[in-house]
Amino acid sequence: MSMYKIRNIAILGAGTMGSGIAQIAAAAGFTVYLRDISKSFLNRGLARIKRSVEKILQKGLIRISKEEILEKVIPVVSIKQIPQDDIDFVIEAIPENFELKSKTFQEIDQYFSLEVPFATNTSTIRITKLASVTQRPDKFIGIHFFNPPPLMPLVEIIPGELTSNHVLELSKDFVMSLGKEPVILKRDVPGFVVNRILAAALEEAYKLLHENVASKEDIDKAVKLGLKWPMGPFELSDFIGLDVVLAILETLKLEVDERFTPPDILIERVKKGLLGRKSGVGFYNYQK
Ligand code: 3HC
């Protein structure tokens, strides 16, 4: 057990993952400052937390009240509204874009003491590569949650080449204090474990559809009934967000190999803003 105590957390990004991580951290008793760049993004994140907490409370899974959870999540639009010296852990959950992440990392390095551990929830980018644009590579680590964070038990922990043992141990304790099950990677590779396997499976499903082997409905049905996945590959793509899937495949194509080339059926949809459930249409239509 590490002596360093985490009480207050700053989470950057109030999207699906940032707000989900904020929710479980608040439910575990941490105070969370949740930063997004606009009031409307923040409000959407808070509304998502409320809905999710209500569902979980209905099932009697947790004892803490909705109010107790919500008052532990403090929404802010500027990093400067976060008490600079009170933060013990920073988590980044902004979009999967290296330039955008680099910019945010500069902001974090300038504002929070370089002693503070800093985790990224990147889905695919190598931790060592991201660490190289921070001034605290020894304090930097990947903690990769799964959607929806309140329900998915796994968190992948990925130390970069320079991550200290202290930060690794601390991150492991933190993840376990959220009631999650960590898997610690031995090597820092793009896509880690789950998204490498997921991306390969999705690529294969897209190829089967393109080659007209079966309809997307039947491919989904086959995988659900034949492999017992809770969602088929097309439903799952819509659930994750087609922009997120595209970003994963683009990184893996560049950094691993051509197997992960994004197919046209995905690129075309993203270009048209058909991003899956969050936009109302993806492979399926959710508008009604
Ligand atoms: N918060 C709290 N509860 C939730 C919830 C949320 N965000 N979403 C769903 N639930 C609850 C519902 O209330 C429901 O409860 P009930 O069974 O008591 O009625 C239960 O979960 C099931 O929900 P639904 O009936 O609405 O829908 P499903 O049966 O389809 O379950 C699911 C939803 C749990 C999301 C399930 O479909 C699932 O596990 N899907 C696969 C998810 C997955 O693979 N995630 C990983 C994606 S990869 C990733 O995240 C990595 C990233 O880097 C891309």
Short mmCIF file of C-alpha atoms and ligand atoms in Angstrom, two decimals, residues 17 23 48 51-53 55-56 58-59 121-124 144-152 194-195 198 230-231 236 239-240 244-245 248 277, ligand 1:
data_model
loop_
_atom_site.label_atom_id
_atom_site.label_comp_id
_atom_site.label_asym_id
_atom_site.label_seq_id
_atom_site.Cartn_x
_atom_site.Cartn_y
_atom_site.Cartn_z
CA MET A 17 -15.98 8.26 -20.18
CA GLN A 23 -19.60 9.13 -11.17
CA ARG A 48 -25.74 11.34 -17.85
CA ARG A 51 -29.62 9.02 -15.15
CA SER A 52 -27.02 6.38 -14.45
CA VAL A 53 -27.10 6.90 -10.67
CA LYS A 55 -30.71 3.30 -12.55
CA ILE A 56 -28.14 1.97 -10.11
CA GLN A 58 -33.26 1.58 -8.35
CA LYS A 59 -31.49 -1.75 -8.14
CA ASN A 121 -7.93 7.21 -20.26
CA THR A 122 -6.73 7.04 -23.87
CA SER A 123 -8.25 4.08 -25.68
CA THR A 124 -5.34 3.36 -27.99
CA HIS A 144 -8.30 2.62 -19.35
CA PHE A 145 -11.98 2.30 -18.36
CA PHE A 146 -14.74 0.69 -20.41
CA ASN A 147 -18.09 2.01 -21.48
CA PRO A 148 -20.32 2.28 -19.46
CA PRO A 149 -17.81 2.83 -16.63
CA PRO A 150 -20.38 2.28 -13.85
CA LEU A 151 -21.11 -1.25 -15.12
CA MET A 152 -17.89 -2.53 -16.66
CA VAL A 194 -9.00 -5.19 -25.10
CA ASN A 195 -9.06 -2.68 -27.94
CA LEU A 198 -12.02 -5.59 -30.22
CA PRO A 230 -24.05 -8.72 -24.92
CA MET A 231 -24.09 -6.69 -28.15
CA LEU A 236 -21.36 -2.26 -30.08
CA PHE A 239 -22.66 2.16 -28.62
CA ILE A 240 -18.94 3.07 -28.46
CA VAL A 244 -14.19 6.65 -31.40
CA VAL A 245 -13.94 3.36 -33.33
CA ILE A 248 -8.90 3.55 -32.61
CA ARG A 277 -26.30 6.18 -30.51
N1 3HC B 1 -25.42 3.26 -15.80
C1 3HC B 1 -26.10 2.47 -14.96
N2 3HC B 1 -26.85 1.43 -15.36
C2 3HC B 1 -26.92 1.19 -16.69
C3 3HC B 1 -26.26 2.00 -17.63
C4 3HC B 1 -25.47 3.06 -17.14
N3 3HC B 1 -24.76 3.88 -17.93
N4 3HC B 1 -26.51 1.51 -18.86
C5 3HC B 1 -27.31 0.46 -18.72
N5 3HC B 1 -27.58 0.25 -17.40
C6 3HC B 1 -28.36 -0.82 -16.81
C7 3HC B 1 -29.81 -0.74 -17.19
O1 3HC B 1 -30.54 0.01 -16.28
C8 3HC B 1 -30.23 -2.18 -17.18
O2 3HC B 1 -30.60 -2.60 -15.88
P1 3HC B 1 -31.69 -3.75 -15.68
O3 3HC B 1 -31.11 -4.97 -16.32
O4 3HC B 1 -31.80 -3.86 -14.21
O5 3HC B 1 -32.91 -3.24 -16.36
C9 3HC B 1 -28.98 -2.95 -17.53
O6 3HC B 1 -27.90 -2.06 -17.33
C10 3HC B 1 -29.05 -3.40 -18.93
O7 3HC B 1 -29.34 -2.29 -19.73
P2 3HC B 1 -30.32 -2.29 -20.94
O8 3HC B 1 -31.38 -3.32 -20.77
O9 3HC B 1 -30.71 -0.90 -21.24
O10 3HC B 1 -29.42 -2.69 -22.14
P3 3HC B 1 -28.49 -3.95 -22.30
O11 3HC B 1 -29.08 -5.16 -21.73
O12 3HC B 1 -28.10 -3.92 -23.72
O13 3HC B 1 -27.22 -3.63 -21.40
C11 3HC B 1 -25.00 -2.88 -21.48
C12 3HC B 1 -26.46 -2.52 -21.60
C13 3HC B 1 -24.66 -3.12 -20.03
C14 3HC B 1 -24.26 -1.68 -21.99
C15 3HC B 1 -24.71 -4.20 -22.27
O14 3HC B 1 -25.31 -4.16 -23.50
C16 3HC B 1 -23.23 -4.41 -22.49
O15 3HC B 1 -22.51 -4.89 -21.62
N6 3HC B 1 -22.77 -4.13 -23.73
C17 3HC B 1 -21.37 -4.24 -24.10
C18 3HC B 1 -20.58 -3.12 -23.53
C19 3HC B 1 -19.14 -3.20 -23.90
O16 3HC B 1 -18.65 -4.12 -24.52
N7 3HC B 1 -18.40 -2.17 -23.50
C20 3HC B 1 -17.00 -2.05 -23.81
C21 3HC B 1 -16.86 -1.23 -25.03
S1 3HC B 1 -15.17 -1.00 -25.49
C22 3HC B 1 -14.66 0.31 -24.57
O17 3HC B 1 -15.38 0.90 -23.82
C23 3HC B 1 -13.23 0.73 -24.73
C24 3HC B 1 -13.13 2.10 -25.34
O18 3HC B 1 -11.77 2.47 -25.35
C25 3HC B 1 -13.71 2.17 -26.72
#
